[in-house]
PDB file of C-alpha atoms in Angstrom:
ATOM      1  CA  UNK A 651      15.451  30.530  51.321  1.00 51.00           C
ATOM      2  CA  UNK A 652      12.522  30.314  48.990  1.00 57.00           C
ATOM      3  CA  UNK A 653      13.401  28.415  45.726  1.00 61.00           C
ATOM      4  CA  UNK A 654       9.830  28.753  44.297  1.00 65.00           C
ATOM      5  CA  UNK A 655       9.991  29.503  40.546  1.00 65.00           C
ATOM      6  CA  UNK A 656      13.616  28.638  40.225  1.00 69.00           C
ATOM      7  CA  UNK A 657      14.552  25.955  37.729  1.00 74.00           C
ATOM      8  CA  UNK A 658      17.469  23.901  38.864  1.00 84.00           C
ATOM      9  CA  UNK A 659      19.998  22.157  36.779  1.00 84.00           C
ATOM     10  CA  UNK A 660      18.531  18.754  37.630  1.00 84.00           C
ATOM     11  CA  UNK A 661      14.982  19.900  36.654  1.00 85.00           C
ATOM     12  CA  UNK A 662      16.365  21.163  33.258  1.00 85.00           C
ATOM     13  CA  UNK A 663      18.092  17.816  32.555  1.00 88.00           C
ATOM     14  CA  UNK A 664      14.954  15.921  33.508  1.00 89.00           C
ATOM     15  CA  UNK A 665      12.778  18.027  31.173  1.00 88.00           C
ATOM     16  CA  UNK A 666      15.331  17.618  28.305  1.00 88.00           C
ATOM     17  CA  UNK A 667      15.298  13.774  28.826  1.00 90.00           C
ATOM     18  CA  UNK A 668      11.503  13.604  28.843  1.00 92.00           C
ATOM     19  CA  UNK A 669      11.398  15.635  25.599  1.00 91.00           C
ATOM     20  CA  UNK A 670      14.065  13.441  23.950  1.00 90.00           C
ATOM     21  CA  UNK A 671      12.058  10.367  24.958  1.00 90.00           C
ATOM     22  CA  UNK A 672       8.760  11.712  23.607  1.00 91.00           C
ATOM     23  CA  UNK A 673      10.477  12.682  20.237  1.00 88.00           C
ATOM     24  CA  UNK A 674      11.996   9.236  20.011  1.00 84.00           C
ATOM     25  CA  UNK A 675       8.548   7.571  20.533  1.00 84.00           C
ATOM     26  CA  UNK A 676       6.963   9.820  17.756  1.00 83.00           C
ATOM     27  CA  UNK A 677       9.803   9.118  15.277  1.00 77.00           C
ATOM     28  CA  UNK A 678       9.616   5.348  15.913  1.00 74.00           C
ATOM     29  CA  UNK A 679       5.810   5.400  15.360  1.00 74.00           C
ATOM     30  CA  UNK A 680       6.132   7.333  12.105  1.00 69.00           C
ATOM     31  CA  UNK A 681       8.917   5.121  10.725  1.00 64.00           C
ATOM     32  CA  UNK A 682       6.829   2.050  11.416  1.00 60.00           C
ATOM     33  CA  UNK A 683       3.834   3.490   9.573  1.00 61.00           C
ATOM     34  CA  UNK A 684       6.026   4.488   6.549  1.00 55.00           C
ATOM     35  CA  UNK A 685       7.526   0.995   6.446  1.00 59.00           C
ATOM     36  CA  UNK A 686       3.990  -0.631   6.447  1.00 72.00           C
ATOM     37  CA  UNK A 687       2.747   1.715   3.739  1.00 77.00           C
ATOM     38  CA  UNK A 688       5.738   0.761   1.518  1.00 85.00           C
ATOM     39  CA  UNK A 689       5.032  -2.932   2.169  1.00 87.00           C
ATOM     40  CA  UNK A 690       1.430  -2.515   0.986  1.00 90.00           C
ATOM     41  CA  UNK A 691       2.513  -0.414  -2.051  1.00 91.00           C
ATOM     42  CA  UNK A 692       4.965  -3.201  -2.948  1.00 91.00           C
ATOM     43  CA  UNK A 693       2.114  -5.737  -2.678  1.00 92.00           C
ATOM     44  CA  UNK A 694       0.078  -3.697  -5.098  1.00 94.00           C
ATOM     45  CA  UNK A 695       3.002  -3.739  -7.575  1.00 95.00           C
ATOM     46  CA  UNK A 696       3.273  -7.563  -7.080  1.00 94.00           C
ATOM     47  CA  UNK A 697      -0.517  -7.847  -7.975  1.00 95.00           C
ATOM     48  CA  UNK A 698      -0.053  -5.881 -11.125  1.00 96.00           C
ATOM     49  CA  UNK A 699       2.872  -8.138 -12.134  1.00 96.00           C
ATOM     50  CA  UNK A 700       0.795 -11.195 -11.410  1.00 96.00           C
ATOM     51  CA  UNK A 701      -2.156  -9.821 -13.495  1.00 96.00           C
ATOM     52  CA  UNK A 702       0.197  -9.063 -16.415  1.00 95.00           C
ATOM     53  CA  UNK A 703       1.450 -12.665 -16.234  1.00 95.00           C
ATOM     54  CA  UNK A 704      -2.102 -14.054 -15.840  1.00 95.00           C
ATOM     55  CA  UNK A 705      -3.151 -12.030 -18.900  1.00 94.00           C
ATOM     56  CA  UNK A 706      -0.447 -13.614 -20.969  1.00 93.00           C
ATOM     57  CA  UNK A 707      -0.880 -17.206 -19.553  1.00 93.00           C
ATOM     58  CA  UNK A 708      -4.657 -17.181 -20.135  1.00 92.00           C
ATOM     59  CA  UNK A 709      -4.461 -15.325 -23.373  1.00 90.00           C
ATOM     60  CA  UNK A 710      -7.213 -12.891 -22.319  1.00 87.00           C
ATOM     61  CA  UNK A 711      -8.813 -10.729 -24.906  1.00 87.00           C
ATOM     62  CA  UNK A 712      -9.923  -7.292 -23.794  1.00 89.00           C
ATOM     63  CA  UNK A 713     -11.829  -5.226 -26.366  1.00 88.00           C
ATOM     64  CA  UNK A 714     -11.069  -1.510 -26.882  1.00 87.00           C
ATOM     65  CA  UNK A 715     -12.601   0.478 -23.939  1.00 84.00           C
ATOM     66  CA  UNK A 716     -13.308  -2.711 -22.016  1.00 91.00           C
ATOM     67  CA  UNK A 717     -12.083  -3.706 -18.579  1.00 92.00           C
ATOM     68  CA  UNK A 718     -11.543  -7.068 -16.749  1.00 94.00           C
ATOM     69  CA  UNK A 719     -11.241  -7.661 -13.092  1.00 95.00           C
ATOM     70  CA  UNK A 720      -8.849 -10.295 -11.753  1.00 95.00           C
ATOM     71  CA  UNK A 721      -9.124 -11.109  -7.997  1.00 94.00           C
ATOM     72  CA  UNK A 722      -6.308 -11.681  -5.593  1.00 94.00           C
ATOM     73  CA  UNK A 723      -7.802 -15.139  -4.925  1.00 92.00           C
ATOM     74  CA  UNK A 724      -7.473 -15.918  -8.736  1.00 94.00           C
ATOM     75  CA  UNK A 725      -3.925 -14.712  -8.825  1.00 95.00           C
ATOM     76  CA  UNK A 726      -3.056 -16.570  -5.610  1.00 92.00           C
ATOM     77  CA  UNK A 727      -4.657 -19.816  -6.764  1.00 92.00           C
ATOM     78  CA  UNK A 728      -2.567 -19.497  -9.969  1.00 93.00           C
ATOM     79  CA  UNK A 729       0.512 -19.102  -7.897  1.00 92.00           C
ATOM     80  CA  UNK A 730       1.242 -15.634  -9.396  1.00 93.00           C
ATOM     81  CA  UNK A 731       1.340 -13.825  -5.989  1.00 91.00           C
ATOM     82  CA  UNK A 732       3.802 -14.858  -3.320  1.00 83.00           C
ATOM     83  CA  UNK A 733       3.621 -12.208  -0.528  1.00 79.00           C
ATOM     84  CA  UNK A 734       2.464 -13.321   2.938  1.00 79.00           C
ATOM     85  CA  UNK A 735      -0.027 -10.397   2.663  1.00 77.00           C
ATOM     86  CA  UNK A 736      -2.132 -12.488   0.210  1.00 72.00           C
ATOM     87  CA  UNK A 737      -3.726 -14.168   3.209  1.00 67.00           C
ATOM     88  CA  UNK A 738      -4.316 -11.076   5.123  1.00 83.00           C
ATOM     89  CA  UNK A 739      -5.778  -8.820   2.411  1.00 89.00           C
ATOM     90  CA  UNK A 740      -8.544  -8.875  -0.127  1.00 91.00           C
ATOM     91  CA  UNK A 741      -7.972  -7.222  -3.540  1.00 94.00           C
ATOM     92  CA  UNK A 742      -8.179  -7.153  -7.275  1.00 95.00           C
ATOM     93  CA  UNK A 743      -6.550  -5.776 -10.397  1.00 96.00           C
ATOM     94  CA  UNK A 744      -8.556  -3.983 -12.958  1.00 96.00           C
ATOM     95  CA  UNK A 745      -7.086  -4.265 -16.566  1.00 95.00           C
ATOM     96  CA  UNK A 746      -8.474  -1.616 -18.836  1.00 93.00           C
ATOM     97  CA  UNK A 747      -7.838  -1.344 -22.632  1.00 91.00           C
ATOM     98  CA  UNK A 748      -7.625   2.517 -22.787  1.00 87.00           C
ATOM     99  CA  UNK A 749      -7.050   4.675 -25.804  1.00 82.00           C
ATOM    100  CA  UNK A 750      -3.722   6.592 -25.694  1.00 80.00           C
ATOM    101  CA  UNK A 751      -4.919   9.996 -26.951  1.00 78.00           C
ATOM    102  CA  UNK A 752      -1.418  10.945 -28.097  1.00 79.00           C
ATOM    103  CA  UNK A 753      -1.064   7.959 -30.593  1.00 80.00           C
ATOM    104  CA  UNK A 754      -4.706   6.976 -31.088  1.00 77.00           C
ATOM    105  CA  UNK A 755      -3.735   3.361 -30.088  1.00 84.00           C
ATOM    106  CA  UNK A 756      -5.079   1.292 -27.230  1.00 85.00           C
ATOM    107  CA  UNK A 757      -2.938   0.130 -24.391  1.00 89.00           C
ATOM    108  CA  UNK A 758      -3.558  -2.107 -21.350  1.00 92.00           C
ATOM    109  CA  UNK A 759      -3.572  -0.254 -18.049  1.00 94.00           C
ATOM    110  CA  UNK A 760      -3.340  -2.259 -14.841  1.00 96.00           C
ATOM    111  CA  UNK A 761      -4.642  -0.832 -11.440  1.00 96.00           C
ATOM    112  CA  UNK A 762      -4.296  -2.882  -8.242  1.00 96.00           C
ATOM    113  CA  UNK A 763      -6.690  -2.308  -5.280  1.00 96.00           C
ATOM    114  CA  UNK A 764      -6.236  -3.948  -1.897  1.00 95.00           C
ATOM    115  CA  UNK A 765      -7.844  -3.774   1.459  1.00 93.00           C
ATOM    116  CA  UNK A 766      -5.959  -5.134   4.438  1.00 90.00           C
ATOM    117  CA  UNK A 767      -8.346  -5.021   7.392  1.00 85.00           C
ATOM    118  CA  UNK A 768      -8.324  -1.688   9.015  1.00 85.00           C
ATOM    119  CA  UNK A 769      -4.516  -1.218   8.387  1.00 84.00           C
ATOM    120  CA  UNK A 770      -4.517  -0.218   4.678  1.00 89.00           C
ATOM    121  CA  UNK A 771      -6.840   0.347   1.748  1.00 90.00           C
ATOM    122  CA  UNK A 772      -5.974   1.538  -1.700  1.00 92.00           C
ATOM    123  CA  UNK A 773      -7.741   4.759  -2.675  1.00 90.00           C
ATOM    124  CA  UNK A 774     -10.857   3.941  -4.778  1.00 90.00           C
ATOM    125  CA  UNK A 775     -11.051   0.400  -3.549  1.00 90.00           C
ATOM    126  CA  UNK A 776     -14.549  -1.005  -4.176  1.00 86.00           C
ATOM    127  CA  UNK A 777     -16.251  -4.014  -2.530  1.00 76.00           C
ATOM    128  CA  UNK A 778     -17.967  -4.949  -5.836  1.00 66.00           C
TER     129      UNK A 778
END
């Protein structure tokens, strides 16, 4: 008897098992990447909070339309950043005194930028 071209129950089970394993691997990889991105986004928020505290502690003066850069090293040396990522990443916060067009007043805007090797880099990060 020639069984060529016939799919047996065992072959179907094996194919389904392989498919399930491949899908599980893909899901695990994507969940890991998502967790890492969240970790870096959380670190960016920590840098902004540290820069806000640094601004108050150092009584910085930023003129209208001006910007100041505070480095991760400065925040770390001032004990304003606590994450273990501080030793694995480079970064800075730009504080800009921008005009709010709806109220004609100026307000401070904080933007954090980090680069953590080849694993993560904030959009518009600059080496300057």
